[in-house]
Tab-separated table of C-alpha atoms in Angstrom:
chain	number	residue	atom	x	y	z
A	49	MET	CA	-8.069	14.564	-52.659
A	50	ALA	CA	-11.264	12.743	-51.844
A	51	ALA	CA	-9.409	10.598	-49.338
A	52	HIS	CA	-8.198	13.737	-47.597
A	53	HIS	CA	-11.495	15.543	-47.346
A	54	ASP	CA	-13.785	12.615	-46.711
A	55	LYS	CA	-12.998	9.647	-44.412
A	56	ASN	CA	-15.034	7.278	-46.609
A	57	PRO	CA	-16.447	8.636	-49.897
A	58	PHE	CA	-18.472	5.475	-50.373
A	59	HIS	CA	-20.093	5.678	-46.954
A	60	ASN	CA	-23.872	5.733	-46.909
A	61	GLU	CA	-25.528	7.347	-43.884
A	62	GLU	CA	-28.627	5.210	-44.397
A	63	ASP	CA	-26.585	2.092	-43.470
A	64	ASP	CA	-26.317	3.229	-39.889
A	65	GLN	CA	-30.040	3.624	-39.707
A	66	VAL	CA	-30.727	0.056	-40.729
A	67	ASN	CA	-27.735	-1.573	-38.982
A	68	PRO	CA	-29.084	-3.489	-35.948
A	69	PHE	CA	-25.698	-3.612	-34.266
A	70	SER	CA	-25.458	0.198	-34.235
A	71	GLU	CA	-28.862	0.365	-32.638
A	72	VAL	CA	-27.783	-2.073	-29.947
A	73	LYS	CA	-24.623	-0.075	-29.278
A	74	LYS	CA	-26.595	3.139	-28.972
A	75	LYS	CA	-28.955	1.504	-26.433
A	76	GLU	CA	-26.013	0.231	-24.397
A	77	GLU	CA	-24.403	3.694	-24.324
A	78	ALA	CA	-27.745	5.271	-23.332
A	79	LEU	CA	-28.107	2.767	-20.495
A	80	ALA	CA	-24.548	3.471	-19.345
A	81	ARG	CA	-25.211	7.211	-19.289
A	82	ALA	CA	-28.278	6.536	-17.206
A	83	GLY	CA	-26.241	4.514	-14.708
A	84	VAL	CA	-27.653	1.164	-15.771
A	85	PHE	CA	-25.134	-1.532	-16.614
A	86	LEU	CA	-25.738	-5.001	-18.138
A	87	ASP	CA	-23.786	-7.440	-16.061
A	88	ILE	CA	-23.123	-9.983	-18.804
A	89	LYS	CA	-20.827	-12.809	-17.750
A	90	ASN	CA	-17.558	-12.496	-19.676
A	91	TRP	CA	-14.733	-13.687	-17.469
A	92	PRO	CA	-12.786	-15.943	-17.651
A	93	PRO	CA	-13.026	-15.951	-21.480
A	94	PHE	CA	-12.902	-19.728	-21.802
A	95	PHE	CA	-15.666	-20.253	-19.178
A	96	PRO	CA	-17.492	-17.016	-18.245
A	97	ILE	CA	-18.870	-17.052	-14.707
A	98	ILE	CA	-18.631	-13.407	-13.665
A	99	HIS	CA	-18.959	-9.962	-15.261
A	100	HIS	CA	-15.631	-8.109	-15.429
A	101	ASP	CA	-14.876	-5.031	-17.634
A	102	ILE	CA	-12.577	-2.619	-15.793
A	103	ALA	CA	-11.306	-0.888	-18.948
A	104	ASN	CA	-14.763	0.293	-20.027
A	105	GLU	CA	-16.786	0.628	-16.815
A	106	ILE	CA	-14.334	1.920	-14.208
A	107	PRO	CA	-12.942	5.473	-14.365
A	108	ASP	CA	-9.344	5.844	-15.626
A	109	TYR	CA	-7.979	7.164	-12.283
A	110	LEU	CA	-9.291	4.034	-10.506
A	111	HIS	CA	-7.925	1.452	-12.961
A	112	ARG	CA	-4.730	0.734	-11.011
A	113	MET	CA	-6.551	0.321	-7.691
A	114	GLN	CA	-9.226	-1.936	-9.208
A	115	TYR	CA	-6.754	-4.110	-11.021
A	116	VAL	CA	-4.723	-4.645	-7.845
A	117	ALA	CA	-7.982	-5.431	-5.961
A	118	PHE	CA	-8.709	-7.982	-8.688
A	119	ALA	CA	-5.242	-9.393	-8.181
A	120	THR	CA	-5.999	-9.843	-4.432
A	121	LEU	CA	-9.124	-11.786	-5.436
A	122	LEU	CA	-7.031	-14.112	-7.649
A	123	GLY	CA	-4.339	-14.239	-4.946
A	124	MET	CA	-6.901	-15.354	-2.350
A	125	ILE	CA	-7.932	-18.176	-4.672
A	126	LEU	CA	-4.271	-19.200	-5.087
A	127	CYS	CA	-3.643	-19.110	-1.345
A	128	LEU	CA	-6.660	-21.290	-0.532
A	129	VAL	CA	-5.832	-23.788	-3.325
A	130	TRP	CA	-2.261	-24.021	-2.113
A	131	ASN	CA	-3.607	-24.450	1.444
A	132	VAL	CA	-5.533	-27.538	0.254
A	133	ILE	CA	-2.355	-28.949	-1.313
A	134	SER	CA	-0.311	-28.373	1.847
A	135	VAL	CA	-2.945	-29.727	4.215
A	136	SER	CA	-3.423	-32.765	1.965
A	137	ALA	CA	0.252	-33.531	2.295
A	138	ALA	CA	0.043	-33.068	6.052
A	139	SER	CA	-2.947	-35.443	6.188
A	140	LEU	CA	-0.928	-38.090	4.340
A	141	LYS	CA	1.837	-37.651	6.930
A	142	GLY	CA	-0.557	-38.693	9.700
A	143	ARG	CA	-2.016	-35.341	10.811
A	144	GLY	CA	-5.597	-36.565	10.406
A	145	ILE	CA	-8.437	-36.012	7.979
A	146	VAL	CA	-10.086	-33.213	9.984
A	147	ILE	CA	-7.577	-30.569	8.843
A	148	TRP	CA	-8.223	-31.556	5.213
A	149	PHE	CA	-11.962	-31.023	5.560
A	150	LEU	CA	-11.237	-27.662	7.157
A	151	ALA	CA	-9.044	-26.646	4.207
A	152	ILE	CA	-11.825	-27.696	1.821
A	153	ILE	CA	-14.257	-25.566	3.814
A	154	TYR	CA	-11.939	-22.559	3.635
A	155	LEU	CA	-11.764	-22.982	-0.128
A	156	LEU	CA	-15.514	-23.462	-0.769
A	157	VAL	CA	-16.486	-20.611	1.515
A	158	GLY	CA	-13.583	-18.260	0.878
A	159	VAL	CA	-13.696	-18.009	-2.936
A	160	PRO	CA	-17.349	-17.127	-3.443
A	161	GLY	CA	-17.278	-15.129	-0.186
A	162	ALA	CA	-14.367	-13.044	-1.464
A	163	TYR	CA	-16.150	-12.287	-4.715
A	164	PHE	CA	-19.609	-11.554	-3.446
A	165	LEU	CA	-18.767	-9.905	-0.113
A	166	TRP	CA	-15.956	-7.527	-1.037
A	167	TYR	CA	-14.762	-7.622	-4.693
A	168	ARG	CA	-18.104	-7.167	-6.405
A	169	PRO	CA	-19.211	-4.417	-3.972
A	170	LEU	CA	-15.973	-2.582	-4.676
A	171	TYR	CA	-16.418	-2.985	-8.418
A	172	ARG	CA	-19.900	-1.634	-8.356
A	173	ALA	CA	-18.981	1.137	-5.904
A	174	CYS	CA	-16.201	2.361	-8.207
A	175	ARG	CA	-18.533	2.078	-11.212
A	176	LYS	CA	-21.419	4.036	-9.733
A	177	ASP	CA	-19.732	5.820	-6.792
A	178	SER	CA	-21.992	4.249	-4.199
A	179	ALA	CA	-21.210	5.103	-0.559
A	180	PHE	CA	-23.238	2.163	0.729
A	181	ARG	CA	-21.215	-0.317	-1.350
A	182	PHE	CA	-17.966	1.278	-0.180
A	183	GLY	CA	-19.024	0.761	3.425
A	184	TRP	CA	-19.962	-2.873	2.695
A	185	PHE	CA	-16.502	-3.345	1.084
A	186	PHE	CA	-14.656	-1.866	4.041
A	187	ILE	CA	-16.367	-4.215	6.548
A	188	PHE	CA	-15.768	-7.498	4.745
A	189	TYR	CA	-12.362	-6.512	3.288
A	190	MET	CA	-11.179	-5.917	6.875
A	191	VAL	CA	-12.365	-9.434	7.726
A	192	HIS	CA	-10.444	-10.687	4.657
A	193	ILE	CA	-7.195	-8.958	5.853
A	194	CYS	CA	-7.598	-10.283	9.385
A	195	PHE	CA	-8.043	-13.820	7.989
A	196	CYS	CA	-4.911	-13.471	5.841
A	197	ILE	CA	-2.881	-12.309	8.835
A	198	PHE	CA	-4.302	-15.135	10.981
A	199	ALA	CA	-3.526	-17.679	8.235
A	200	ALA	CA	0.092	-16.326	7.870
A	201	VAL	CA	0.608	-16.905	11.603
A	202	ALA	CA	-1.608	-20.013	12.141
A	203	PRO	CA	-1.495	-20.095	15.987
A	204	PRO	CA	-1.905	-23.602	17.369
A	205	ILE	CA	-5.422	-23.080	18.724
A	206	PHE	CA	-7.223	-25.854	16.896
A	207	ARG	CA	-5.515	-29.004	15.554
A	208	GLN	CA	-2.176	-27.291	16.245
A	209	GLY	CA	-2.869	-24.791	13.485
A	210	PHE	CA	-2.196	-27.319	10.694
A	211	SER	CA	-5.377	-26.422	8.791
A	212	LEU	CA	-3.570	-23.266	7.603
A	213	PRO	CA	0.030	-22.860	6.308
A	214	GLY	CA	1.215	-20.166	8.706
A	215	ILE	CA	4.700	-19.536	10.149
A	216	LEU	CA	4.055	-21.552	13.348
A	217	SER	CA	2.607	-24.574	11.645
A	218	ALA	CA	5.445	-24.354	9.047
A	219	LEU	CA	8.103	-24.480	11.734
A	220	ASP	CA	6.360	-27.446	13.357
A	221	ALA	CA	5.958	-29.213	10.002
A	222	MET	CA	9.644	-28.650	9.140
A	223	SER	CA	10.653	-30.619	12.226
A	224	GLN	CA	8.559	-33.535	10.940
A	225	SER	CA	9.327	-33.486	7.243
A	226	ALA	CA	11.390	-31.154	5.106
A	227	ILE	CA	9.139	-31.364	2.070
A	228	LEU	CA	6.028	-30.725	4.183
A	229	GLY	CA	7.752	-27.764	5.822
A	230	ILE	CA	8.604	-26.269	2.425
A	231	LEU	CA	5.017	-26.537	1.362
A	232	TYR	CA	3.795	-24.784	4.489
A	233	PHE	CA	6.519	-22.079	4.171
A	234	ILE	CA	5.368	-21.366	0.576
A	235	GLY	CA	1.797	-21.050	1.832
A	236	PHE	CA	3.055	-18.656	4.592
A	237	GLY	CA	4.718	-16.517	1.909
A	238	LEU	CA	1.581	-16.429	-0.234
A	239	PHE	CA	-0.668	-15.402	2.650
A	240	SER	CA	1.836	-12.774	3.763
A	241	ALA	CA	1.986	-11.221	0.265
A	242	GLU	CA	-1.846	-11.354	0.052
A	243	ALA	CA	-2.126	-9.574	3.417
A	244	LEU	CA	0.322	-6.816	2.353
A	245	LEU	CA	-1.341	-6.284	-0.987
A	246	SER	CA	-4.750	-6.212	0.601
A	247	ILE	CA	-3.602	-3.551	3.112
A	248	TRP	CA	-2.401	-1.442	0.158
A	249	VAL	CA	-5.742	-1.774	-1.605
A	250	PHE	CA	-7.702	-0.985	1.604
A	251	GLN	CA	-5.666	2.174	2.082
A	252	ARG	CA	-6.062	3.341	-1.520
A	253	VAL	CA	-9.796	2.767	-1.452
A	254	TYR	CA	-10.097	4.590	1.903
A	255	ARG	CA	-8.103	7.569	0.556
A	256	PHE	CA	-10.270	7.761	-2.536
A	257	PHE	CA	-13.476	7.443	-0.444
A	258	ARG	CA	-12.370	10.307	1.789
A	259	GLY	CA	-11.404	12.375	-1.242
A	260	THR	CA	-7.620	12.384	-0.986
A	261	GLY	CA	-7.281	9.708	-3.673
A	262	LYS	CA	-9.017	11.766	-6.312
A	263	ALA	CA	-6.916	14.805	-5.310
A	264	ALA	CA	-3.664	12.900	-5.625
A	265	GLU	CA	-4.760	11.592	-9.023
A	266	ALA	CA	-5.586	15.165	-10.109
A	267	LYS	CA	-2.074	16.241	-9.012
A	268	SER	CA	-0.519	13.382	-10.920
A	269	ARG	CA	-2.436	14.318	-14.055
A	270	ALA	CA	-1.447	17.960	-13.667
A	271	ALA	CA	2.192	16.988	-13.351
A	272	ARG	CA	1.996	14.830	-16.464
A	273	GLY	CA	0.302	17.705	-18.291
A	274	ARG	CA	3.045	20.149	-17.226
A	275	ALA	CA	5.732	17.697	-18.368
A	276	MET	CA	4.047	17.312	-21.764
A	277	ALA	CA	3.544	21.029	-22.106
A	278	ALA	CA	7.183	21.700	-21.265
A	279	ALA	CA	8.379	19.026	-23.758
A	280	ILE	CA	6.289	20.110	-26.740
A	281	PRO	CA	7.949	23.501	-27.368
A	282	LEU	CA	11.344	21.782	-27.542
A	283	VAL	CA	10.227	19.787	-30.590
A	284	SER	CA	11.426	21.300	-33.842
A	285	ILE	CA	9.021	22.996	-36.167
A	286	GLU	CA	9.834	20.541	-38.912
A	287	ILE	CA	8.810	17.505	-36.801
A	288	LEU	CA	5.654	19.192	-35.714
A	289	GLN	CA	4.784	19.944	-39.341
A	290	THR	CA	5.283	16.282	-40.241
A	291	LEU	CA	3.157	14.999	-37.394
A	292	LEU	CA	0.404	17.488	-38.054
A	293	MET	CA	0.338	16.662	-41.741
A	294	ALA	CA	0.058	12.962	-40.832
A	295	ALA	CA	-2.665	13.495	-38.265
A	296	HIS	CA	-4.745	16.041	-40.183
A	297	HIS	CA	-5.331	14.537	-43.622
A	298	ASP	CA	-8.046	17.045	-44.388
A	299	LYS	CA	-5.433	19.792	-44.848
A	300	ASN	CA	-3.704	20.530	-48.155
A	301	PRO	CA	-0.111	19.159	-47.804
A	302	PHE	CA	1.151	21.831	-50.236
A	303	ASP	CA	-0.396	24.736	-48.301
A	304	ARG	CA	2.626	25.842	-46.180
A	305	GLU	CA	1.096	29.127	-45.127
A	306	GLU	CA	-2.011	27.498	-43.594
A	307	ASP	CA	0.135	24.957	-41.688
A	308	ASP	CA	2.396	27.705	-40.354
A	309	GLN	CA	-0.637	29.632	-39.116
A	310	TYR	CA	-1.980	26.510	-37.456
A	311	LEU	CA	1.350	25.783	-35.744
A	312	LYS	CA	1.643	29.365	-34.516
A	313	ARG	CA	-1.878	29.239	-33.105
A	314	LYS	CA	-1.106	25.973	-31.272
A	315	GLU	CA	2.168	27.437	-29.909
A	316	ARG	CA	0.254	30.456	-28.568
A	317	GLU	CA	-2.273	28.141	-26.894
A	318	LEU	CA	0.566	26.120	-25.353
A	319	GLU	CA	2.251	29.284	-24.046
A	320	ALA	CA	-1.026	30.496	-22.591
A	321	LYS	CA	-1.581	27.129	-20.857
A	322	GLU	CA	1.972	27.170	-19.453
A	323	ALA	CA	1.486	30.697	-18.144
A	324	GLU	CA	-1.778	29.606	-16.498
A	325	ILE	CA	-0.087	26.549	-14.901
A	326	ARG	CA	2.774	28.705	-13.590
A	327	LYS	CA	0.346	31.146	-12.152
A	328	ARG	CA	-1.637	28.392	-10.357
A	329	GLU	CA	1.595	26.885	-9.047
A	330	GLU	CA	2.601	30.257	-7.592
A	331	GLU	CA	-0.776	30.616	-5.972
A	332	VAL	CA	-0.559	27.114	-4.450
A	333	LYS	CA	2.980	27.804	-3.228
A	334	LYS	CA	1.900	31.033	-1.604
A	335	LYS	CA	-0.987	29.262	0.166
A	336	GLU	CA	1.367	26.509	1.402
A	337	GLU	CA	3.846	29.138	2.675
A	338	ALA	CA	1.047	31.011	4.480
A	339	LEU	CA	-0.132	27.780	6.076
A	340	ALA	CA	3.427	26.949	7.149
A	341	ARG	CA	3.868	30.415	8.706
A	342	ALA	CA	0.610	29.877	10.609
A	343	GLY	CA	1.952	26.534	11.886
A	344	VAL	CA	-0.467	24.470	9.743
A	345	PHE	CA	0.988	21.530	7.785
A	346	LEU	CA	-0.760	19.110	5.453
A	347	ASP	CA	0.008	15.705	6.877
A	348	ILE	CA	-0.228	13.696	3.612
A	349	LYS	CA	0.783	10.114	4.139
A	350	ASN	CA	4.003	9.506	2.176
A	351	TRP	CA	6.089	6.840	4.014
A	352	PRO	CA	7.026	4.129	3.324
A	353	PRO	CA	6.915	5.002	-0.399
A	354	PHE	CA	5.593	1.538	-1.480
A	355	LEU	CA	2.780	1.592	1.179
A	356	PRO	CA	2.283	5.064	2.693
A	357	ILE	CA	0.779	4.875	6.194
A	358	ILE	CA	2.424	7.881	7.962
A	359	HIS	CA	3.494	11.441	7.146
A	360	LEU	CA	7.274	11.945	7.196
A	361	ASP	CA	9.151	14.881	5.619
A	362	ILE	CA	12.052	15.807	7.901
A	363	ALA	CA	14.072	17.497	5.165
A	364	ASN	CA	11.385	20.107	4.375
A	365	GLU	CA	9.450	20.529	7.604
A	366	ILE	CA	12.034	20.199	10.396
A	367	PRO	CA	14.706	22.920	10.937
A	368	ASP	CA	18.195	22.045	9.777
A	369	TYR	CA	19.683	22.112	13.326
A	370	LEU	CA	17.140	19.438	14.426
A	371	HIS	CA	17.626	17.055	11.494
A	372	ARG	CA	20.143	14.794	13.259
A	373	MET	CA	17.979	14.448	16.349
A	374	GLN	CA	14.859	13.762	14.326
A	375	TYR	CA	16.513	11.177	12.156
A	376	VAL	CA	17.833	9.322	15.165
A	377	ALA	CA	14.365	9.502	16.801
A	378	PHE	CA	12.935	7.973	13.645
A	379	ALA	CA	15.639	5.278	13.821
A	380	THR	CA	14.429	4.422	17.363
A	381	PHE	CA	10.831	4.193	16.019
A	382	LEU	CA	12.024	1.655	13.373
A	383	GLY	CA	14.149	0.003	16.050
A	384	VAL	CA	11.294	-0.666	18.426
A	385	ILE	CA	9.290	-2.220	15.550
A	386	LEU	CA	12.266	-4.453	14.788
A	387	CYS	CA	12.610	-5.396	18.507
A	388	LEU	CA	8.923	-6.280	18.837
A	389	LEU	CA	8.936	-8.270	15.600
A	390	TRP	CA	12.023	-10.226	16.779
A	391	ASN	CA	10.225	-10.692	20.113
A	392	VAL	CA	7.340	-12.383	18.274
A	393	ILE	CA	9.768	-14.685	16.423
A	394	SER	CA	11.634	-15.624	19.616
A	395	VAL	CA	8.448	-16.226	21.613
A	396	SER	CA	7.017	-18.268	18.720
A	397	ALA	CA	10.032	-20.530	18.837
A	398	ALA	CA	9.603	-20.865	22.627
A	399	SER	CA	5.900	-21.649	22.164
A	400	LEU	CA	6.825	-24.467	19.764
A	401	LYS	CA	9.060	-25.865	22.473
A	402	ARG	CA	6.004	-26.349	24.704
A	403	ARG	CA	6.313	-23.012	26.618
A	404	GLY	CA	2.571	-22.319	26.094
A	405	ILE	CA	0.529	-20.211	23.692
A	406	GLU	CA	-0.070	-17.501	26.320
A	407	ILE	CA	3.369	-15.959	25.821
A	408	TRP	CA	2.824	-15.747	22.088
A	409	PHE	CA	-0.476	-13.811	22.588
A	410	LEU	CA	1.414	-11.459	24.975
A	411	ALA	CA	4.102	-10.904	22.317
A	412	MET	CA	1.431	-10.015	19.731
A	413	ILE	CA	-0.142	-7.543	22.190
A	414	TYR	CA	3.270	-5.941	22.743
A	415	LEU	CA	3.698	-5.613	18.977
A	416	VAL	CA	0.309	-4.045	18.283
A	417	VAL	CA	0.266	-1.700	21.303
A	418	GLY	CA	3.935	-0.754	20.912
A	419	TYR	CA	3.500	0.212	17.298
A	420	LEU	CA	0.464	2.388	17.978
A	421	GLU	CA	2.136	3.957	21.048
A	422	SER	CA	5.240	4.824	18.997
A	423	ILE	CA	3.163	6.645	16.355
A	424	PHE	CA	0.511	8.459	18.364
A	425	CYS	CA	1.925	9.144	21.875
A	426	GLY	CA	4.158	11.950	23.033
A	427	THR	CA	7.223	12.714	25.189
A	428	ALA	CA	5.825	11.263	28.461
A	429	HIS	CA	5.278	7.975	26.629
A	430	TYR	CA	8.826	8.113	25.346
A	431	ILE	CA	10.046	7.809	28.910
A	432	LEU	CA	7.777	4.756	29.350
A	433	HIS	CA	9.234	3.407	26.080
A	434	ILE	CA	12.759	3.668	27.587
A	435	TYR	CA	11.600	1.886	30.814
A	436	PHE	CA	10.095	-0.873	28.690
A	437	CYS	CA	13.344	-1.360	26.748
A	438	ILE	CA	15.321	-1.490	29.986
A	439	PHE	CA	12.937	-3.960	31.599
A	440	VAL	CA	14.860	-7.092	32.359
A	441	ALA	CA	11.904	-9.475	32.202
A	442	PRO	CA	11.920	-10.848	35.763
A	443	PRO	CA	10.283	-14.274	36.083
A	444	ILE	CA	7.046	-12.795	37.491
A	445	PHE	CA	4.607	-13.805	34.788
A	446	TYR	CA	5.098	-16.931	32.650
A	447	GLN	CA	8.720	-16.960	33.856
A	448	GLY	CA	9.386	-13.775	31.897
A	449	LEU	CA	9.419	-15.640	28.568
A	450	SER	CA	7.124	-13.170	26.809
A	451	LEU	CA	10.140	-10.799	26.372
A	452	PRO	CA	13.706	-11.746	25.214
A	453	GLU	CA	15.634	-10.048	28.037
A	454	ILE	CA	18.709	-11.229	29.922
A	455	LEU	CA	16.981	-13.347	32.610
A	456	SER	CA	14.649	-15.088	30.185
A	457	ALA	CA	17.547	-15.587	27.745
A	458	LEU	CA	19.648	-17.333	30.449
A	459	TYR	CA	16.655	-19.476	31.495
A	460	VAL	CA	15.856	-20.567	27.890
A	461	TRP	CA	19.566	-21.195	27.106
A	462	SER	CA	19.652	-23.831	29.831
A	463	HIS	CA	16.809	-25.738	28.207
A	464	ASN	CA	17.371	-25.184	24.409
A	465	THR	CA	20.409	-23.641	22.856
A	466	LEU	CA	18.798	-22.508	19.595
A	467	VAL	CA	15.884	-20.698	21.277
A	468	GLY	CA	18.365	-19.252	23.769
A	469	ILE	CA	20.286	-17.661	20.828
A	470	PHE	CA	17.038	-16.085	19.668
A	471	TYR	CA	16.508	-14.612	23.066
A	472	PHE	CA	20.063	-13.275	23.360
A	473	VAL	CA	19.769	-11.581	20.000
A	474	GLY	CA	16.528	-9.962	21.173
A	475	PHE	CA	18.262	-8.886	24.329
A	476	GLY	CA	20.926	-7.125	22.245
A	477	PHE	CA	18.262	-5.381	20.151
A	478	PHE	CA	16.461	-4.023	23.186
A	479	CYS	CA	19.785	-2.829	24.787
A	480	ALA	CA	20.714	-0.879	21.606
A	481	GLU	CA	17.200	0.548	21.429
A	482	ALA	CA	17.368	1.694	25.062
A	483	LEU	CA	20.773	3.422	24.634
A	484	LEU	CA	19.690	5.207	21.422
A	485	SER	CA	16.400	6.296	23.026
A	486	ILE	CA	18.274	7.769	26.030
A	487	TRP	CA	20.427	9.777	23.630
A	488	VAL	CA	17.341	11.079	21.812
A	489	ILE	CA	15.456	12.160	24.984
A	490	GLN	CA	18.618	13.867	26.233
A	491	ARG	CA	18.987	15.864	22.980
A	492	ALA	CA	15.258	16.726	22.963
A	493	TYR	CA	15.366	17.865	26.578
A	494	ARG	CA	18.448	20.029	25.948
A	495	PHE	CA	16.759	21.675	22.967
A	496	PHE	CA	13.542	22.139	24.959
A	497	ARG	CA	15.433	23.969	27.754
A	498	GLY	CA	17.319	26.131	25.198
A	499	THR	CA	20.821	24.714	25.486
A	500	GLY	CA	20.403	22.642	22.427
A	501	LYS	CA	19.707	25.623	20.144
A	502	ALA	CA	22.566	27.634	21.771
A	503	THR	CA	25.003	24.742	21.240
A	504	GLU	CA	23.955	24.443	17.626
A	505	ALA	CA	24.498	28.193	17.110
A	506	LYS	CA	27.973	27.950	18.644
A	507	SER	CA	28.783	24.957	16.414
A	508	ARG	CA	27.651	26.789	13.319
A	509	ALA	CA	29.684	29.872	14.277
A	510	ALA	CA	32.772	27.658	14.823
A	511	ARG	CA	32.289	26.049	11.453
A	512	GLY	CA	31.893	29.444	9.788
A	513	ILE	CA	35.093	30.757	11.403
A	514	ALA	CA	36.968	27.613	10.292
A	515	MET	CA	35.751	27.926	6.707
A	516	ALA	CA	36.675	31.675	6.655
A	517	ALA	CA	40.116	30.817	7.925
A	518	GLU	CA	40.666	28.157	5.304
A	519	SER	CA	39.554	30.478	2.478
């Protein structure tokens, strides 16, 4: 019985007063409550050079974001180390010693720069909620993302881009040596993964900084709480009694009446919480419906699911009779991104065949401007989008090689068959995109003038008559 009523019957309270370790712990807790942290070097464990303690110093709802940010720091180190290996192999193949020195400079500057310029500011900003450190992080983390994208491309500006293992230098290296090309392609994959992961981190930090991140985390916690509250009443009374007897050793295991009263009290508390949650859900739903009736929608970024950058909810926000048109319009949005990405690949291949670096820069401009125009611009710009897809790339500027249309494809085919195939595939993509976009603007125009809704009403009536006749 002593073990049930007292955690340690031999415990002496005076031991805590004379224990020096408890005093140190109390001082550390007091400093933490005051916002003062002791940055004791503790990572890596075998050779501590930095302070790192996410589990104890960072709030729970920021753990995932901080761990992924730490993964990008380690990923940057891996990318730069692999870059030194790849460039060393290229130097041994006769590419010169200058690119090796550049790779060493990237490593020596990039690793401490990554830690001191963006990772440590983010760590301290999340620990103490410092707006200044968040701003510092945003500036230098954007520089980090731009460098990763630049390294993944490696345009032949200096030393033919061989100081970084990007896609262009990998293609050039593959033509010289298969092993060297494989090393460069692995580096391209590492830098691409690092860029994508860094963009995810940047977005999550920005959402938290603006407040949406904390709100989303609160929703997630509320959902988990509702799920747990819904699951607990389904557990049998016998299992609950067993668990409670194991968890509360201070109760008498033979006192069934006291345990029953305790269980009933807990059940009443759970029922009250469930009722409160249902009431709040109804209030939130009423507010959302009122906002929807007023034409106000909460554009929460939710697509793509693995890296949300835009708001997309056709099924719930668009009327049923417009679903088909809206889905096809979204397909044209994805199609133009595919076309412009393929254009970059085709033009990169042409640049490697001594067609000049200018057409590659034009292809990158088309990609960036086209993506932004597709997201933010309206109907008038959709007509320009169709004109751009129909454009046949006449040989006016750089012989039309900055776009994979029919004339440039025929011209390239006469000089190099493989690059010509790339251009013909791009020509097919742009033709399909143009035809699909013409269909979308026709449907949107018919709906805008009223005929679209009338046609949809007739179609629904016909389907209803057919179903009634069948039944």
